[in-house]
Amino acid sequence: MLNIEKYGAIDIGSNAIRLLIVSVIERKEQPTLFKKTSLVRVPIRLGAEVFLDGKISEASAHRMVDAIQAFKLLMKTHNIKRFKACATSAMREASNGPQIAKSIKEQSGIAINIIDGKDEAKIIASTDLKNLIQADKVFLYVDVGGGSTELTVFANGENISSQSFKLGTVRLLEGLVDENVWTDMETWIKRETKDFRKISLIGSGGNINTIFKKSGKKLGKPLSYFYLSSYYELIKSLSYEERITELDMNPDRADVVIPATRIYLSAMKWSKAKNVFVPKIGLSDGIVRSLYNEKVAAHTQIKD
């Protein structure tokens, strides 16, 4: 007998706002399945104005309200049982972020949780990511967003260390990243990985997912440093328009993909990683998994 419920996760990022709907399938005496049912992505680039002006514009705030209200209707139509909305660096750094979150709650009834980099990394780590972390291997997990990059070193099956850097694709496009940030990230990666002989990367984020999809690789197979560096040279050689028409990229992906690839390549170089695994997970997946874990914990407490 299966127990099937749908969960919703809203991710308000620096480059886009997403709604992920997942069917959570509970099976008797077998692992629970998480099947992605729908993903809606609205390209509201909050980071472009927040990182420049320190706040979200009135026009973007209106678009956010419209998007969240649309997401609410979609979740109602899908008969969502549990949901949560989280916002990352753009909302976190916007001087009017809390005010806009309050406005969204008043107009849509949906509460926005503005989380920090460590919480973001923790939520993502609750996903199927742990199934990749074999006890006998070392991984550097790299999540590249529009406003920040989250890094975590896994060794012996455990989280050894983690750090968030204000090094994101939208910041780089706007020329808002000081060279010292690159230096700090290089120093951190080299220091935290120097005691390990062989390291692989785990990459997450919309850009690495796009690159992986276009590679034609099967899920579970890694991209090599050589492949990623060759792809980097290719996209740099093409104009913005050519990346849209010749590589079939979305307009809001065709510009950020270059700085994102640079970040992944830098992380591979500094950690001496030769391969990057792309499990196609992100904050939205982590939100769903954390909601399910909360449900299980609550039921366990009731039984106790």
mmCIF file of C-alpha atoms in Angstrom:
data_model
loop_
_atom_site.group_PDB
_atom_site.id
_atom_site.type_symbol
_atom_site.label_atom_id
_atom_site.label_comp_id
_atom_site.label_asym_id
_atom_site.label_seq_id
_atom_site.Cartn_x
_atom_site.Cartn_y
_atom_site.Cartn_z
ATOM 1 C CA MET A 1 0.000 0.000 0.000
ATOM 2 C CA LEU A 2 1.377 3.375 -1.021
ATOM 3 C CA ASN A 3 0.829 6.682 0.722
ATOM 4 C CA ILE A 4 1.298 9.503 -1.796
ATOM 5 C CA GLU A 5 1.392 13.203 -0.943
ATOM 6 C CA LYS A 6 2.567 16.211 -2.913
ATOM 7 C CA TYR A 7 4.995 18.718 -1.409
ATOM 8 C CA GLY A 8 5.898 22.184 -2.666
ATOM 9 C CA ALA A 9 9.145 24.154 -2.391
ATOM 10 C CA ILE A 10 9.579 27.814 -3.346
ATOM 11 C CA ASP A 11 13.163 28.987 -3.854
ATOM 12 C CA ILE A 12 13.626 32.759 -4.166
ATOM 13 C CA GLY A 13 17.137 33.130 -5.548
ATOM 14 C CA SER A 14 19.249 35.934 -6.962
ATOM 15 C CA ASN A 15 18.706 34.908 -10.581
ATOM 16 C CA ALA A 16 15.194 33.399 -10.528
ATOM 17 C CA ILE A 17 12.230 32.273 -8.423
ATOM 18 C CA ARG A 18 11.261 28.609 -8.604
ATOM 19 C CA LEU A 19 8.415 26.363 -7.549
ATOM 20 C CA LEU A 20 9.222 22.656 -7.328
ATOM 21 C CA ILE A 21 6.401 20.159 -6.816
ATOM 22 C CA VAL A 22 7.350 16.667 -5.685
ATOM 23 C CA SER A 23 5.283 13.523 -5.180
ATOM 24 C CA VAL A 24 6.409 11.888 -1.930
ATOM 25 C CA ILE A 25 5.665 8.164 -2.167
ATOM 26 C CA GLU A 26 5.823 6.215 1.086
ATOM 27 C CA ARG A 27 6.154 2.435 0.763
ATOM 28 C CA LYS A 28 5.793 -0.120 3.539
ATOM 29 C CA GLU A 29 9.211 -1.275 4.782
ATOM 30 C CA GLN A 30 10.927 0.312 1.765
ATOM 31 C CA PRO A 31 12.665 3.683 1.223
ATOM 32 C CA THR A 32 10.418 6.647 0.466
ATOM 33 C CA LEU A 33 10.488 7.836 -3.153
ATOM 34 C CA PHE A 34 10.690 11.513 -4.160
ATOM 35 C CA LYS A 35 9.411 12.021 -7.708
ATOM 36 C CA LYS A 36 9.642 15.494 -9.249
ATOM 37 C CA THR A 37 6.253 16.346 -10.718
ATOM 38 C CA SER A 38 6.656 19.947 -11.884
ATOM 39 C CA LEU A 39 9.172 22.793 -11.888
ATOM 40 C CA VAL A 40 8.151 26.369 -12.681
ATOM 41 C CA ARG A 41 10.901 28.961 -12.999
ATOM 42 C CA VAL A 42 10.321 32.728 -13.258
ATOM 43 C CA PRO A 43 13.447 34.735 -14.243
ATOM 44 C CA ILE A 44 13.165 37.659 -11.821
ATOM 45 C CA ARG A 45 16.809 38.656 -11.354
ATOM 46 C CA LEU A 46 16.673 40.224 -7.900
ATOM 47 C CA GLY A 47 20.429 40.153 -7.470
ATOM 48 C CA ALA A 48 21.079 42.568 -10.332
ATOM 49 C CA GLU A 49 19.428 45.421 -8.443
ATOM 50 C CA VAL A 50 20.085 44.345 -4.846
ATOM 51 C CA PHE A 51 23.839 43.972 -5.291
ATOM 52 C CA LEU A 52 23.972 47.354 -7.054
ATOM 53 C CA ASP A 53 21.395 49.435 -5.169
ATOM 54 C CA GLY A 54 21.028 47.529 -1.908
ATOM 55 C CA LYS A 55 17.286 47.022 -2.306
ATOM 56 C CA ILE A 56 14.584 45.383 -4.418
ATOM 57 C CA SER A 57 12.786 47.750 -6.783
ATOM 58 C CA GLU A 58 9.055 48.350 -6.601
ATOM 59 C CA ALA A 59 8.613 46.761 -10.043
ATOM 60 C CA SER A 60 10.424 43.571 -8.996
ATOM 61 C CA ALA A 61 8.488 43.475 -5.722
ATOM 62 C CA HIS A 62 5.213 43.513 -7.702
ATOM 63 C CA ARG A 63 6.487 40.718 -9.959
ATOM 64 C CA MET A 64 7.441 38.698 -6.880
ATOM 65 C CA VAL A 65 3.952 39.074 -5.411
ATOM 66 C CA ASP A 66 2.405 38.009 -8.729
ATOM 67 C CA ALA A 67 4.742 34.987 -8.964
ATOM 68 C CA ILE A 68 4.068 33.844 -5.396
ATOM 69 C CA GLN A 69 0.318 34.225 -5.842
ATOM 70 C CA ALA A 70 0.545 32.184 -9.053
ATOM 71 C CA PHE A 71 2.585 29.554 -7.205
ATOM 72 C CA LYS A 72 -0.085 29.452 -4.495
ATOM 73 C CA LEU A 73 -2.777 28.706 -7.093
ATOM 74 C CA LEU A 74 -0.614 26.018 -8.687
ATOM 75 C CA MET A 75 -0.030 24.378 -5.304
ATOM 76 C CA LYS A 76 -3.782 24.470 -4.618
ATOM 77 C CA THR A 77 -4.470 22.861 -8.003
ATOM 78 C CA HIS A 78 -1.869 20.152 -7.300
ATOM 79 C CA ASN A 79 -3.416 19.543 -3.857
ATOM 80 C CA ILE A 80 -0.146 20.234 -2.059
ATOM 81 C CA LYS A 81 -0.068 18.873 1.512
ATOM 82 C CA ARG A 82 3.073 20.635 2.767
ATOM 83 C CA PHE A 83 5.155 23.506 1.427
ATOM 84 C CA LYS A 84 7.814 26.002 2.401
ATOM 85 C CA ALA A 85 9.301 29.121 0.811
ATOM 86 C CA CYS A 86 12.949 30.113 1.302
ATOM 87 C CA ALA A 87 14.890 33.141 0.063
ATOM 88 C CA THR A 88 18.669 33.383 -0.224
ATOM 89 C CA SER A 89 21.337 36.065 -0.725
ATOM 90 C CA ALA A 90 19.387 38.703 -2.706
ATOM 91 C CA MET A 91 16.512 38.904 -0.221
ATOM 92 C CA ARG A 92 18.991 38.517 2.630
ATOM 93 C CA GLU A 93 21.022 41.541 1.550
ATOM 94 C CA ALA A 94 18.145 43.743 0.406
ATOM 95 C CA SER A 95 17.465 46.529 2.899
ATOM 96 C CA ASN A 96 13.753 46.127 2.155
ATOM 97 C CA GLY A 97 13.850 42.302 2.127
ATOM 98 C CA PRO A 98 11.934 41.831 5.403
ATOM 99 C CA GLN A 99 9.408 44.479 4.343
ATOM 100 C CA ILE A 100 8.759 42.710 1.018
ATOM 101 C CA ALA A 101 8.520 39.331 2.748
ATOM 102 C CA LYS A 102 5.881 40.825 5.052
ATOM 103 C CA SER A 103 3.986 42.261 2.058
ATOM 104 C CA ILE A 104 4.025 38.883 0.296
ATOM 105 C CA LYS A 105 2.662 37.210 3.439
ATOM 106 C CA GLU A 106 -0.135 39.775 3.712
ATOM 107 C CA GLN A 107 -1.134 39.474 0.038
ATOM 108 C CA SER A 108 -0.662 35.744 -0.533
ATOM 109 C CA GLY A 109 -0.634 34.150 2.910
ATOM 110 C CA ILE A 110 2.744 32.554 2.167
ATOM 111 C CA ALA A 111 5.546 33.158 4.658
ATOM 112 C CA ILE A 112 9.042 33.679 3.234
ATOM 113 C CA ASN A 113 11.945 32.278 5.269
ATOM 114 C CA ILE A 114 15.071 34.354 4.598
ATOM 115 C CA ILE A 115 17.961 31.958 5.262
ATOM 116 C CA ASP A 116 21.731 32.420 5.516
ATOM 117 C CA GLY A 117 24.440 30.555 3.591
ATOM 118 C CA LYS A 118 25.007 27.909 6.258
ATOM 119 C CA ASP A 119 21.283 27.116 6.482
ATOM 120 C CA GLU A 120 21.171 26.884 2.693
ATOM 121 C CA ALA A 121 24.043 24.377 2.638
ATOM 122 C CA LYS A 122 22.437 22.382 5.461
ATOM 123 C CA ILE A 123 19.096 22.164 3.643
ATOM 124 C CA ILE A 124 20.752 21.005 0.418
ATOM 125 C CA ALA A 125 22.784 18.418 2.333
ATOM 126 C CA SER A 126 19.516 16.779 3.456
ATOM 127 C CA THR A 127 18.816 15.682 -0.131
ATOM 128 C CA ASP A 128 20.040 12.606 -2.022
ATOM 129 C CA LEU A 129 23.451 14.270 -1.854
ATOM 130 C CA LYS A 130 24.271 11.976 1.064
ATOM 131 C CA ASN A 131 23.873 8.952 -1.213
ATOM 132 C CA LEU A 132 26.858 10.187 -3.229
ATOM 133 C CA ILE A 133 29.080 10.706 -0.211
ATOM 134 C CA GLN A 134 30.846 7.340 0.035
ATOM 135 C CA ALA A 135 32.808 6.861 3.228
ATOM 136 C CA ASP A 136 36.003 5.979 1.362
ATOM 137 C CA LYS A 137 36.012 9.069 -0.893
ATOM 138 C CA VAL A 138 36.494 12.811 -0.485
ATOM 139 C CA PHE A 139 34.241 15.387 -2.137
ATOM 140 C CA LEU A 140 34.136 19.149 -2.425
ATOM 141 C CA TYR A 141 30.523 20.184 -2.813
ATOM 142 C CA VAL A 142 30.127 23.436 -4.781
ATOM 143 C CA ASP A 143 26.746 25.167 -5.085
ATOM 144 C CA VAL A 144 26.929 28.244 -7.318
ATOM 145 C CA GLY A 145 24.100 30.750 -7.126
ATOM 146 C CA GLY A 146 23.518 34.260 -8.353
ATOM 147 C CA GLY A 147 24.719 35.889 -5.149
ATOM 148 C CA SER A 148 26.959 33.371 -3.428
ATOM 149 C CA THR A 149 28.829 30.087 -3.649
ATOM 150 C CA GLU A 150 28.454 27.514 -0.872
ATOM 151 C CA LEU A 151 31.332 25.077 -0.309
ATOM 152 C CA THR A 152 31.399 21.919 1.796
ATOM 153 C CA VAL A 153 34.132 19.313 2.193
ATOM 154 C CA PHE A 154 32.951 15.738 2.825
ATOM 155 C CA ALA A 155 35.379 13.044 4.011
ATOM 156 C CA ASN A 156 34.805 9.694 5.740
ATOM 157 C CA GLY A 157 31.128 10.161 4.954
ATOM 158 C CA GLU A 158 30.959 13.260 7.130
ATOM 159 C CA ASN A 159 30.750 17.027 6.676
ATOM 160 C CA ILE A 160 34.269 18.215 7.546
ATOM 161 C CA SER A 161 33.905 21.953 6.929
ATOM 162 C CA SER A 162 31.770 24.436 5.021
ATOM 163 C CA GLN A 163 31.894 28.079 4.018
ATOM 164 C CA SER A 164 29.824 30.585 2.056
ATOM 165 C CA PHE A 165 31.447 33.195 -0.204
ATOM 166 C CA LYS A 166 29.859 36.281 -1.779
ATOM 167 C CA LEU A 167 30.932 35.039 -5.178
ATOM 168 C CA GLY A 168 27.906 34.552 -7.421
ATOM 169 C CA THR A 169 27.119 34.742 -11.124
ATOM 170 C CA VAL A 170 24.999 37.897 -10.960
ATOM 171 C CA ARG A 171 27.591 39.658 -8.768
ATOM 172 C CA LEU A 172 30.309 38.767 -11.287
ATOM 173 C CA LEU A 173 28.235 39.982 -14.243
ATOM 174 C CA GLU A 174 27.724 43.312 -12.498
ATOM 175 C CA GLY A 175 31.448 43.621 -11.646
ATOM 176 C CA LEU A 176 30.730 43.555 -7.911
ATOM 177 C CA VAL A 177 33.246 40.912 -6.802
ATOM 178 C CA ASP A 178 36.535 42.103 -5.353
ATOM 179 C CA GLU A 179 39.615 40.081 -6.280
ATOM 180 C CA ASN A 180 40.102 39.413 -2.567
ATOM 181 C CA VAL A 181 36.987 37.222 -2.562
ATOM 182 C CA TRP A 182 38.558 34.965 -5.196
ATOM 183 C CA THR A 183 41.743 34.873 -3.118
ATOM 184 C CA ASP A 184 39.828 34.033 0.064
ATOM 185 C CA MET A 185 37.994 31.178 -1.648
ATOM 186 C CA GLU A 186 41.224 29.827 -3.148
ATOM 187 C CA THR A 187 42.912 29.930 0.266
ATOM 188 C CA TRP A 188 39.965 28.189 1.937
ATOM 189 C CA ILE A 189 39.743 25.395 -0.654
ATOM 190 C CA LYS A 190 43.488 24.720 -0.626
ATOM 191 C CA ARG A 191 43.620 24.722 3.172
ATOM 192 C CA GLU A 192 40.599 22.455 3.657
ATOM 193 C CA THR A 193 41.604 19.933 0.969
ATOM 194 C CA LYS A 194 45.405 19.812 1.350
ATOM 195 C CA ASP A 195 45.359 16.685 3.560
ATOM 196 C CA PHE A 196 43.416 14.623 1.021
ATOM 197 C CA ARG A 197 45.034 12.898 -1.934
ATOM 198 C CA LYS A 198 42.132 12.399 -4.349
ATOM 199 C CA ILE A 199 39.098 14.695 -4.464
ATOM 200 C CA SER A 200 36.052 14.896 -6.715
ATOM 201 C CA LEU A 201 33.638 17.805 -7.021
ATOM 202 C CA ILE A 202 29.879 17.639 -6.606
ATOM 203 C CA GLY A 203 28.346 20.561 -8.468
ATOM 204 C CA SER A 204 24.863 21.985 -8.024
ATOM 205 C CA GLY A 205 23.034 24.953 -9.465
ATOM 206 C CA GLY A 206 21.116 25.713 -12.638
ATOM 207 C CA ASN A 207 24.228 26.402 -14.693
ATOM 208 C CA ILE A 208 26.056 23.142 -14.043
ATOM 209 C CA ASN A 209 22.753 21.296 -14.563
ATOM 210 C CA THR A 210 22.441 22.954 -17.988
ATOM 211 C CA ILE A 211 26.018 22.052 -18.915
ATOM 212 C CA PHE A 212 25.504 18.459 -17.787
ATOM 213 C CA LYS A 213 22.287 18.116 -19.794
ATOM 214 C CA LYS A 214 23.992 19.364 -22.950
ATOM 215 C CA SER A 215 26.914 16.953 -22.427
ATOM 216 C CA GLY A 216 24.684 13.949 -23.086
ATOM 217 C CA LYS A 217 26.188 12.118 -20.092
ATOM 218 C CA LYS A 218 24.073 9.634 -18.156
ATOM 219 C CA LEU A 219 23.056 10.629 -14.628
ATOM 220 C CA GLY A 220 25.726 9.438 -12.221
ATOM 221 C CA LYS A 221 28.592 9.860 -14.702
ATOM 222 C CA PRO A 222 30.927 12.804 -14.010
ATOM 223 C CA LEU A 223 32.120 15.625 -16.236
ATOM 224 C CA SER A 224 35.891 15.831 -16.560
ATOM 225 C CA TYR A 225 37.974 18.946 -15.978
ATOM 226 C CA PHE A 226 38.995 18.733 -19.633
ATOM 227 C CA TYR A 227 35.361 18.689 -20.802
ATOM 228 C CA LEU A 228 34.371 21.608 -18.578
ATOM 229 C CA SER A 229 37.374 23.701 -19.607
ATOM 230 C CA SER A 230 36.687 22.994 -23.295
ATOM 231 C CA TYR A 231 33.055 23.992 -22.829
ATOM 232 C CA TYR A 232 34.186 27.169 -21.071
ATOM 233 C CA GLU A 233 36.332 28.131 -24.056
ATOM 234 C CA LEU A 234 33.406 27.424 -26.383
ATOM 235 C CA ILE A 235 30.867 29.597 -24.573
ATOM 236 C CA LYS A 236 33.398 32.415 -24.195
ATOM 237 C CA SER A 237 34.013 32.350 -27.956
ATOM 238 C CA LEU A 238 30.309 32.862 -28.697
ATOM 239 C CA SER A 239 28.311 36.038 -28.323
ATOM 240 C CA TYR A 240 25.329 36.260 -25.981
ATOM 241 C CA GLU A 241 23.003 35.937 -28.988
ATOM 242 C CA GLU A 242 24.923 32.917 -30.333
ATOM 243 C CA ARG A 243 24.707 31.124 -26.993
ATOM 244 C CA ILE A 244 20.920 31.517 -27.187
ATOM 245 C CA THR A 245 20.525 30.515 -30.843
ATOM 246 C CA GLU A 246 23.348 27.997 -31.362
ATOM 247 C CA LEU A 247 23.468 26.380 -27.917
ATOM 248 C CA ASP A 248 19.721 26.702 -27.301
ATOM 249 C CA MET A 249 20.141 28.438 -23.930
ATOM 250 C CA ASN A 250 17.471 30.442 -22.168
ATOM 251 C CA PRO A 251 18.179 34.208 -22.354
ATOM 252 C CA ASP A 252 18.602 34.472 -18.573
ATOM 253 C CA ARG A 253 21.021 31.527 -18.597
ATOM 254 C CA ALA A 254 23.158 32.562 -21.567
ATOM 255 C CA ASP A 255 24.963 35.312 -19.656
ATOM 256 C CA VAL A 256 25.428 33.790 -16.176
ATOM 257 C CA VAL A 257 26.720 30.465 -17.514
ATOM 258 C CA ILE A 258 30.182 31.942 -18.180
ATOM 259 C CA PRO A 259 30.951 33.202 -14.646
ATOM 260 C CA ALA A 260 29.389 30.035 -13.197
ATOM 261 C CA THR A 261 31.674 27.787 -15.243
ATOM 262 C CA ARG A 262 34.655 29.868 -14.170
ATOM 263 C CA ILE A 263 33.766 29.260 -10.512
ATOM 264 C CA TYR A 264 33.457 25.484 -10.966
ATOM 265 C CA LEU A 265 36.738 25.309 -12.896
ATOM 266 C CA SER A 266 38.504 27.370 -10.246
ATOM 267 C CA ALA A 267 37.234 25.079 -7.491
ATOM 268 C CA MET A 268 38.434 22.032 -9.444
ATOM 269 C CA LYS A 269 41.857 23.583 -10.032
ATOM 270 C CA TRP A 270 42.386 24.620 -6.402
ATOM 271 C CA SER A 271 41.225 21.255 -5.012
ATOM 272 C CA LYS A 272 43.028 19.313 -7.777
ATOM 273 C CA ALA A 273 39.766 17.554 -8.648
ATOM 274 C CA LYS A 274 39.661 15.871 -12.054
ATOM 275 C CA ASN A 275 35.914 15.199 -12.178
ATOM 276 C CA VAL A 276 32.660 16.869 -11.167
ATOM 277 C CA PHE A 277 29.501 14.881 -10.422
ATOM 278 C CA VAL A 278 26.181 16.621 -11.145
ATOM 279 C CA PRO A 279 23.306 15.013 -9.192
ATOM 280 C CA LYS A 280 20.850 17.717 -10.314
ATOM 281 C CA ILE A 281 19.779 18.736 -6.849
ATOM 282 C CA GLY A 282 19.390 22.124 -5.247
ATOM 283 C CA LEU A 283 17.735 24.123 -2.510
ATOM 284 C CA SER A 284 14.209 23.226 -3.679
ATOM 285 C CA ASP A 285 14.967 19.500 -3.367
ATOM 286 C CA GLY A 286 16.404 20.109 0.098
ATOM 287 C CA ILE A 287 13.292 22.017 1.194
ATOM 288 C CA VAL A 288 11.080 19.085 0.198
ATOM 289 C CA ARG A 289 13.314 16.578 1.977
ATOM 290 C CA SER A 290 13.472 18.713 5.136
ATOM 291 C CA LEU A 291 9.657 19.003 5.151
ATOM 292 C CA TYR A 292 9.389 15.226 4.946
ATOM 293 C CA ASN A 293 11.981 14.750 7.691
ATOM 294 C CA GLU A 294 9.963 17.108 9.916
ATOM 295 C CA LYS A 295 6.830 15.036 9.285
ATOM 296 C CA VAL A 296 8.627 11.780 10.139
ATOM 297 C CA ALA A 297 10.127 13.315 13.291
ATOM 298 C CA ALA A 298 6.701 14.576 14.413
ATOM 299 C CA HIS A 299 5.109 11.136 13.880
ATOM 300 C CA THR A 300 7.962 9.473 15.768
ATOM 301 C CA GLN A 301 7.459 11.799 18.743
ATOM 302 C CA ILE A 302 3.738 11.034 18.803
ATOM 303 C CA LYS A 303 4.442 7.274 18.895
ATOM 304 C CA ASP A 304 6.984 7.723 21.684
#
